[in-house]
CSV table of C-alpha atoms in Angstrom, one decimal:
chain,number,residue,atom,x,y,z
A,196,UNK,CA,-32.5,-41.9,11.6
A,197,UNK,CA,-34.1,-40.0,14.5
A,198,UNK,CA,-32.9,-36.2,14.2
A,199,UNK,CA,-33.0,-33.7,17.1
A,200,UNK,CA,-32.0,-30.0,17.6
A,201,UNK,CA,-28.9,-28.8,20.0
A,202,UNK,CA,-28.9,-25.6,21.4
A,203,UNK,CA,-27.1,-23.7,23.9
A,204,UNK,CA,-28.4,-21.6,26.7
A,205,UNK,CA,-26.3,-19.5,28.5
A,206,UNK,CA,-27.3,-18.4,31.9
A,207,UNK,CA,-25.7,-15.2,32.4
A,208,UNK,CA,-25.4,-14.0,35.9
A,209,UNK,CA,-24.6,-10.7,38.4
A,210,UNK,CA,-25.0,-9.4,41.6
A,211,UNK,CA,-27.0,-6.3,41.8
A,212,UNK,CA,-25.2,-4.5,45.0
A,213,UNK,CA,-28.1,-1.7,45.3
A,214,UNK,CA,-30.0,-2.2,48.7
A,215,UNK,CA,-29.9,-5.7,49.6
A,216,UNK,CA,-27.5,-7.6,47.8
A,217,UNK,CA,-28.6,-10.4,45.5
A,218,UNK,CA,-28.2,-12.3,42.4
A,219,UNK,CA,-29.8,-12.2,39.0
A,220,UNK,CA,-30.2,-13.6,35.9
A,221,UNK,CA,-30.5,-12.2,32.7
A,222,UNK,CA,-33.7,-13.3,30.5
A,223,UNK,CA,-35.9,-12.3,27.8
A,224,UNK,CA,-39.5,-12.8,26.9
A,225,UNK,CA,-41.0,-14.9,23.9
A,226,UNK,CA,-43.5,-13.1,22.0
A,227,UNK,CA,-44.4,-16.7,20.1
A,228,UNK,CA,-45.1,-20.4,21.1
A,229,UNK,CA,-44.3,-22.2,22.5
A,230,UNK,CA,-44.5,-20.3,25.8
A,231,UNK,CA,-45.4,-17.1,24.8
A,232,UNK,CA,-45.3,-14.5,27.5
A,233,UNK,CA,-43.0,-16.0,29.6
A,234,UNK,CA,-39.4,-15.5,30.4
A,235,UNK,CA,-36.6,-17.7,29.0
A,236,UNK,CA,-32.6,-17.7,29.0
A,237,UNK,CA,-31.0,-16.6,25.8
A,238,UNK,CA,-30.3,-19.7,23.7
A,239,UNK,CA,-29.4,-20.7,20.0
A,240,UNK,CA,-28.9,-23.7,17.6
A,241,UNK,CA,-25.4,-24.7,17.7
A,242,UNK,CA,-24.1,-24.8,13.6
A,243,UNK,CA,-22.5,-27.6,12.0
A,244,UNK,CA,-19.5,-25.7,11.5
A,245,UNK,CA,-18.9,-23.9,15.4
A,246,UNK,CA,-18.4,-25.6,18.5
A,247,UNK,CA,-20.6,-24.9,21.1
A,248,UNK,CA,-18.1,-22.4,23.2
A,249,UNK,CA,-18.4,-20.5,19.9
A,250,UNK,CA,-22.1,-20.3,19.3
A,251,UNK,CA,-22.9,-19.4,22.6
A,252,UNK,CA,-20.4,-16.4,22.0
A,253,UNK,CA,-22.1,-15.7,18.8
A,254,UNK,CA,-25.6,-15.7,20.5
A,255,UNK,CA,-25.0,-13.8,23.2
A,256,UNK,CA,-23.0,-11.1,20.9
A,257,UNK,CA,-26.1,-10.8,17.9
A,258,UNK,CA,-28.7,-10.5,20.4
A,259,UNK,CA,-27.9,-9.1,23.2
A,260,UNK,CA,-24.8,-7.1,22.2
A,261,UNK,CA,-23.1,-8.8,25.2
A,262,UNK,CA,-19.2,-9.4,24.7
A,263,UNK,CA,-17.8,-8.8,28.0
A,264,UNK,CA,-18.4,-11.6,30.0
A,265,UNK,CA,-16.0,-12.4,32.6
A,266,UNK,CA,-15.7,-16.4,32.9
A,267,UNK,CA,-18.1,-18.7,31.5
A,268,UNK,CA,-18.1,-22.6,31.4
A,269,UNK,CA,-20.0,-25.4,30.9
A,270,UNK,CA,-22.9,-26.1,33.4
A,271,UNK,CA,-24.6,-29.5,32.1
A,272,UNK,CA,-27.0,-30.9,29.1
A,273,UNK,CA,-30.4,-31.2,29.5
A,274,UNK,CA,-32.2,-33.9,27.3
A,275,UNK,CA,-35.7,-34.8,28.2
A,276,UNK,CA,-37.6,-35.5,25.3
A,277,UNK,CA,-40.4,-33.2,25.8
A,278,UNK,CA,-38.6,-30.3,27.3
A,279,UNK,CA,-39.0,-28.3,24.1
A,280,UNK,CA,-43.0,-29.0,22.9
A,281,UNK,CA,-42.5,-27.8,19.5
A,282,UNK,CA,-39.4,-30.5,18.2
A,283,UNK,CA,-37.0,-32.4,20.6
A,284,UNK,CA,-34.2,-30.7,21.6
A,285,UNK,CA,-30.9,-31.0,23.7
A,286,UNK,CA,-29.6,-28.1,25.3
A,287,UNK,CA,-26.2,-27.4,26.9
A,288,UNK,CA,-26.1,-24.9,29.1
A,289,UNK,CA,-23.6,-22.3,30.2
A,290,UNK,CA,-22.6,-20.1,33.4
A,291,UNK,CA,-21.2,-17.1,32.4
A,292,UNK,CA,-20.6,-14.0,35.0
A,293,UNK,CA,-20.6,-10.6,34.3
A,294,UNK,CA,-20.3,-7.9,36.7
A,295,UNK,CA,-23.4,-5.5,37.9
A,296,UNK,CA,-23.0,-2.7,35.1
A,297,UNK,CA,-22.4,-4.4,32.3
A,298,UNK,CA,-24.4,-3.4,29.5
A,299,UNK,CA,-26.7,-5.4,26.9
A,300,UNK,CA,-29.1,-4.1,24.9
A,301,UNK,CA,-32.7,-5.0,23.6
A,302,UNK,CA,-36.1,-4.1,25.1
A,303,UNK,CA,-37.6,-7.5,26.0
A,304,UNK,CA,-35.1,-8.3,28.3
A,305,UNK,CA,-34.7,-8.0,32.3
A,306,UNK,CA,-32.5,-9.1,35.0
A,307,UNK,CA,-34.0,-11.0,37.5
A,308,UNK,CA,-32.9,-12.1,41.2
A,309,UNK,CA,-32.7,-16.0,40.8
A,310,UNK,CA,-34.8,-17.0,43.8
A,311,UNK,CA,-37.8,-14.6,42.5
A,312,UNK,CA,-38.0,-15.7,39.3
A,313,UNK,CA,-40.9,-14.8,37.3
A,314,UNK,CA,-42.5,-17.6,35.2
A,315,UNK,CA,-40.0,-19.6,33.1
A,316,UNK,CA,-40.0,-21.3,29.9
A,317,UNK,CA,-38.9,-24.5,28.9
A,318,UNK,CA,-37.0,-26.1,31.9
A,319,UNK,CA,-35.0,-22.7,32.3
A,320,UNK,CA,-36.5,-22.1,36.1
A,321,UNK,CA,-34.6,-25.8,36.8
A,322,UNK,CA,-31.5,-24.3,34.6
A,323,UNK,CA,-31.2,-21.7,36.7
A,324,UNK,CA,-31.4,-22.6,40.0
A,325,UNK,CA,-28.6,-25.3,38.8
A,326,UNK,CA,-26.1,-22.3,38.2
A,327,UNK,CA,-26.9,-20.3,41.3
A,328,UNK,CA,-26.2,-24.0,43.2
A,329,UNK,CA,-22.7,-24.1,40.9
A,330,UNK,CA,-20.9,-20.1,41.7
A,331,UNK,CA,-22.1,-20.5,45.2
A,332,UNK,CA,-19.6,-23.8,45.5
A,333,UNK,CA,-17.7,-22.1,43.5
A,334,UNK,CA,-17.1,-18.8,45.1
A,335,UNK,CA,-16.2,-20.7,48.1
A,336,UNK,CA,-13.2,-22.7,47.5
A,337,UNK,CA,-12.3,-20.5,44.1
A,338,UNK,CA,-11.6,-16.9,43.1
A,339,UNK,CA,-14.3,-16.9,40.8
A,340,UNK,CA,-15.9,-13.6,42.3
A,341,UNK,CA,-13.3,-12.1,40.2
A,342,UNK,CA,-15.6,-12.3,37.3
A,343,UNK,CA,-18.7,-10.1,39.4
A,344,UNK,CA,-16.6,-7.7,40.8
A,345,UNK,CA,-15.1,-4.5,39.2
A,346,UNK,CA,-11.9,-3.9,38.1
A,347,UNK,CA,-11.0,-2.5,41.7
A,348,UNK,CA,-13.0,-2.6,45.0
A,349,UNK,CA,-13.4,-1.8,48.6
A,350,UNK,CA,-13.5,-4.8,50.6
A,351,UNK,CA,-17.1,-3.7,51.6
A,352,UNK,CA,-17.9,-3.8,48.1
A,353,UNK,CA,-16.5,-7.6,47.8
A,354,UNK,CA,-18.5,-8.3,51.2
A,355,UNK,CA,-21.8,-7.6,49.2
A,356,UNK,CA,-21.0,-10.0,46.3
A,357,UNK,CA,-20.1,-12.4,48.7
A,358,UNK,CA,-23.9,-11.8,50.4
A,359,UNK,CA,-25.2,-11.8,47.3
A,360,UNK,CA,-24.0,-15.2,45.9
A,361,UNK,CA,-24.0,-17.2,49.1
A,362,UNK,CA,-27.5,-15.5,50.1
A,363,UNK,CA,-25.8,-15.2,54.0
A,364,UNK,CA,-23.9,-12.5,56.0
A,365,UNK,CA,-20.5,-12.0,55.3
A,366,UNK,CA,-17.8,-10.6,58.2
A,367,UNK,CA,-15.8,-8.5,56.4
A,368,UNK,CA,-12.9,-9.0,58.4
A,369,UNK,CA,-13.0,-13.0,58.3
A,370,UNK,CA,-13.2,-12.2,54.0
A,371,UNK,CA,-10.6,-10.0,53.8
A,372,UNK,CA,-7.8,-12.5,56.1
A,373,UNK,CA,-9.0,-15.6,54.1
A,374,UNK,CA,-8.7,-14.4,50.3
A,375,UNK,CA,-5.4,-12.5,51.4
A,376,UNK,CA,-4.2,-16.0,52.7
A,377,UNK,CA,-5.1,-17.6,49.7
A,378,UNK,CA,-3.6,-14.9,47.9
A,379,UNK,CA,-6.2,-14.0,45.7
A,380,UNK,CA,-6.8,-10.1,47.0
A,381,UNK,CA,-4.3,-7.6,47.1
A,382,UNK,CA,-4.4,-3.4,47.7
A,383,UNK,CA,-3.6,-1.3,45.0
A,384,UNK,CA,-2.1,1.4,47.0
A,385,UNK,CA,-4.7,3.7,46.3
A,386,UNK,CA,-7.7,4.9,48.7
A,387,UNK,CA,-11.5,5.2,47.6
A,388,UNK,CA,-13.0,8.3,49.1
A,389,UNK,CA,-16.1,8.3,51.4
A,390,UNK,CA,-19.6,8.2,50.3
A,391,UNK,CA,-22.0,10.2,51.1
A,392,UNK,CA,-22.3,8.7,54.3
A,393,UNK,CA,-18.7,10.0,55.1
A,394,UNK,CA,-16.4,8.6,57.3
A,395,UNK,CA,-12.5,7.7,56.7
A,396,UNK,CA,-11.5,6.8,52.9
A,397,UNK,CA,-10.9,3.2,52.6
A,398,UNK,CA,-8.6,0.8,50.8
A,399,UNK,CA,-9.0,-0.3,47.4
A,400,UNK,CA,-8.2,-4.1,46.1
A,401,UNK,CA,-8.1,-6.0,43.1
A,402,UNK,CA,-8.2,-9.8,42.6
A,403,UNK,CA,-4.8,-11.1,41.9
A,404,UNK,CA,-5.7,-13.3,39.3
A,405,UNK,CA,-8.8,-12.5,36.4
A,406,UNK,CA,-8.8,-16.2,35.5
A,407,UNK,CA,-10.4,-19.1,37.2
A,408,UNK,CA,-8.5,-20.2,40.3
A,409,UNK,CA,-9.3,-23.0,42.6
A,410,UNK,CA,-7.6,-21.7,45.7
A,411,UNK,CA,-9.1,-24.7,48.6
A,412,UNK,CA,-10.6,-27.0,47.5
A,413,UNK,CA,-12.9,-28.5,50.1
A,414,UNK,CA,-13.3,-25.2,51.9
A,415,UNK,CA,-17.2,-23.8,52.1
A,416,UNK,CA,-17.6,-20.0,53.4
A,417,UNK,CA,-20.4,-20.4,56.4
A,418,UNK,CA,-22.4,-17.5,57.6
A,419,UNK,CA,-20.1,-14.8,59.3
A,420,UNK,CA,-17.3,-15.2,56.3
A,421,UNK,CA,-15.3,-18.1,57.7
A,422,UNK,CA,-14.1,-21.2,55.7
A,423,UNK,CA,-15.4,-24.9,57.0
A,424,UNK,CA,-13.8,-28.1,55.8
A,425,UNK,CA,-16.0,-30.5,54.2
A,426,UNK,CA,-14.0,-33.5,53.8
A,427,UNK,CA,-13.5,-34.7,50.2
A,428,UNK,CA,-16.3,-33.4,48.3
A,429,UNK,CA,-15.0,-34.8,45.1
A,430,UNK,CA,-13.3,-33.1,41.7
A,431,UNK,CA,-13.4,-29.4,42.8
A,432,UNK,CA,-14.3,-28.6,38.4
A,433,UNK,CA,-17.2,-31.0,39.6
A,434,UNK,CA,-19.3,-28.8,41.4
């Protein structure tokens, strides 16, 4: 009987809001073959005893001390029989969001803007761009920017993960009046001072919700912040 390794990768994602806003992905890089020298997402065999939510939990906790991600599901398998040179191996990978200042720990590993990626092992350059593709559906017709944002946030704050994920300007005043329609904003009540920019102290929010919402489901944010109707676009988990 033919026997082949399943593994796990989890592509772990935030948007770095310094400068100009974009999206990264956490990797490290192999010191061995195959590949060695390159940059690969972190990954682990799944045990005959754990399902595969939980060893992706366990990997991501024993190696990179990473416990605090937001919202993570399943992204898709990946089964070509030479992916991995060294034995054949099936992968399922996950999207998991963190937001920007989470900490993990180890030296060999970097966060990197997903459309500048350095060189990739494995088919994790194709894994990647997979998951950008799947939170900027996502962050469209969902409230799934819950998971990248902070705890509470200026709406100019929200505007740049918005940029960030959907790689396009954002109106800040279109944002604001659709995810208060949808209901998933709301103020706190509290203002955020001025930077050191100055000007007038501004409104904090928070997301209604910290769990995965789909809100509209055939709804796609354009450039300037405003929702478009696609027609049916199929199972809104789907995409």
């Amino acid at each position: 009987m033919a026997k082949y390794r399943h593994e796990v990768l989890a592509v772990v994602l935030r948007v770095c809001t310094g400068g100009s806003p974009r999206l990264e992905v956490l990797a490290w890089q192999r010191h061995h073959e195959p590949f060695e020298g390159r940059w690969a997402l972190p990954s682990g065999p799944v045990e005959v005893d754990e399902t595969m939510d939980a060893a992706m939990e366990r990997h991501l906790a024993t190696k990179l001390d990473l416990t605090t991600v937001r919202h993570s599901e399943q992204l898709a398998s990946f089964s070509a029989p030479l992916r991995d040179p060294a034995e054949r191996t099936i992968a399922t990978a996950y999207l998991g969001l963190v937001a920007e200042h989470t900490e993990v720990s180890g030296e060999e590993v970097g966060w990197f803007a997903t459309d500048r990626l350095p060189a990739m092992a494995f088919d994790h350059g194709e894994v990647v761009a997979l998951a950008a593709r799947r939170l900027q559906g996502k962050i469209s017709y969902s409230n799934i920017a819950f998971a990248l944002a902070p705890e509470e946030f200026t709406l100019a704050a929200l505007r740049e993960i918005y940029i960030g994920v959907l790689r396009h300007d954002v109106d800040v005043t279109n944002l604001s009046r659709v995810l208060s329609r949808r209901g998933q904003i709301e103020p706190t009540g509290r203002l955020v001072a001025p930077g050191d920019k100055g000007g007038r102290p501004a409104r904090s929010y928070r997301f209604v919700e910290r769990r995965l919402r789909i809100t509209d489901p055939f709804a796609v944010l354009r450039a300037g912040g405003s929702p478009s109707s696609q027609g049916h676009r199929g199972a809104p988990g789907s995409h």
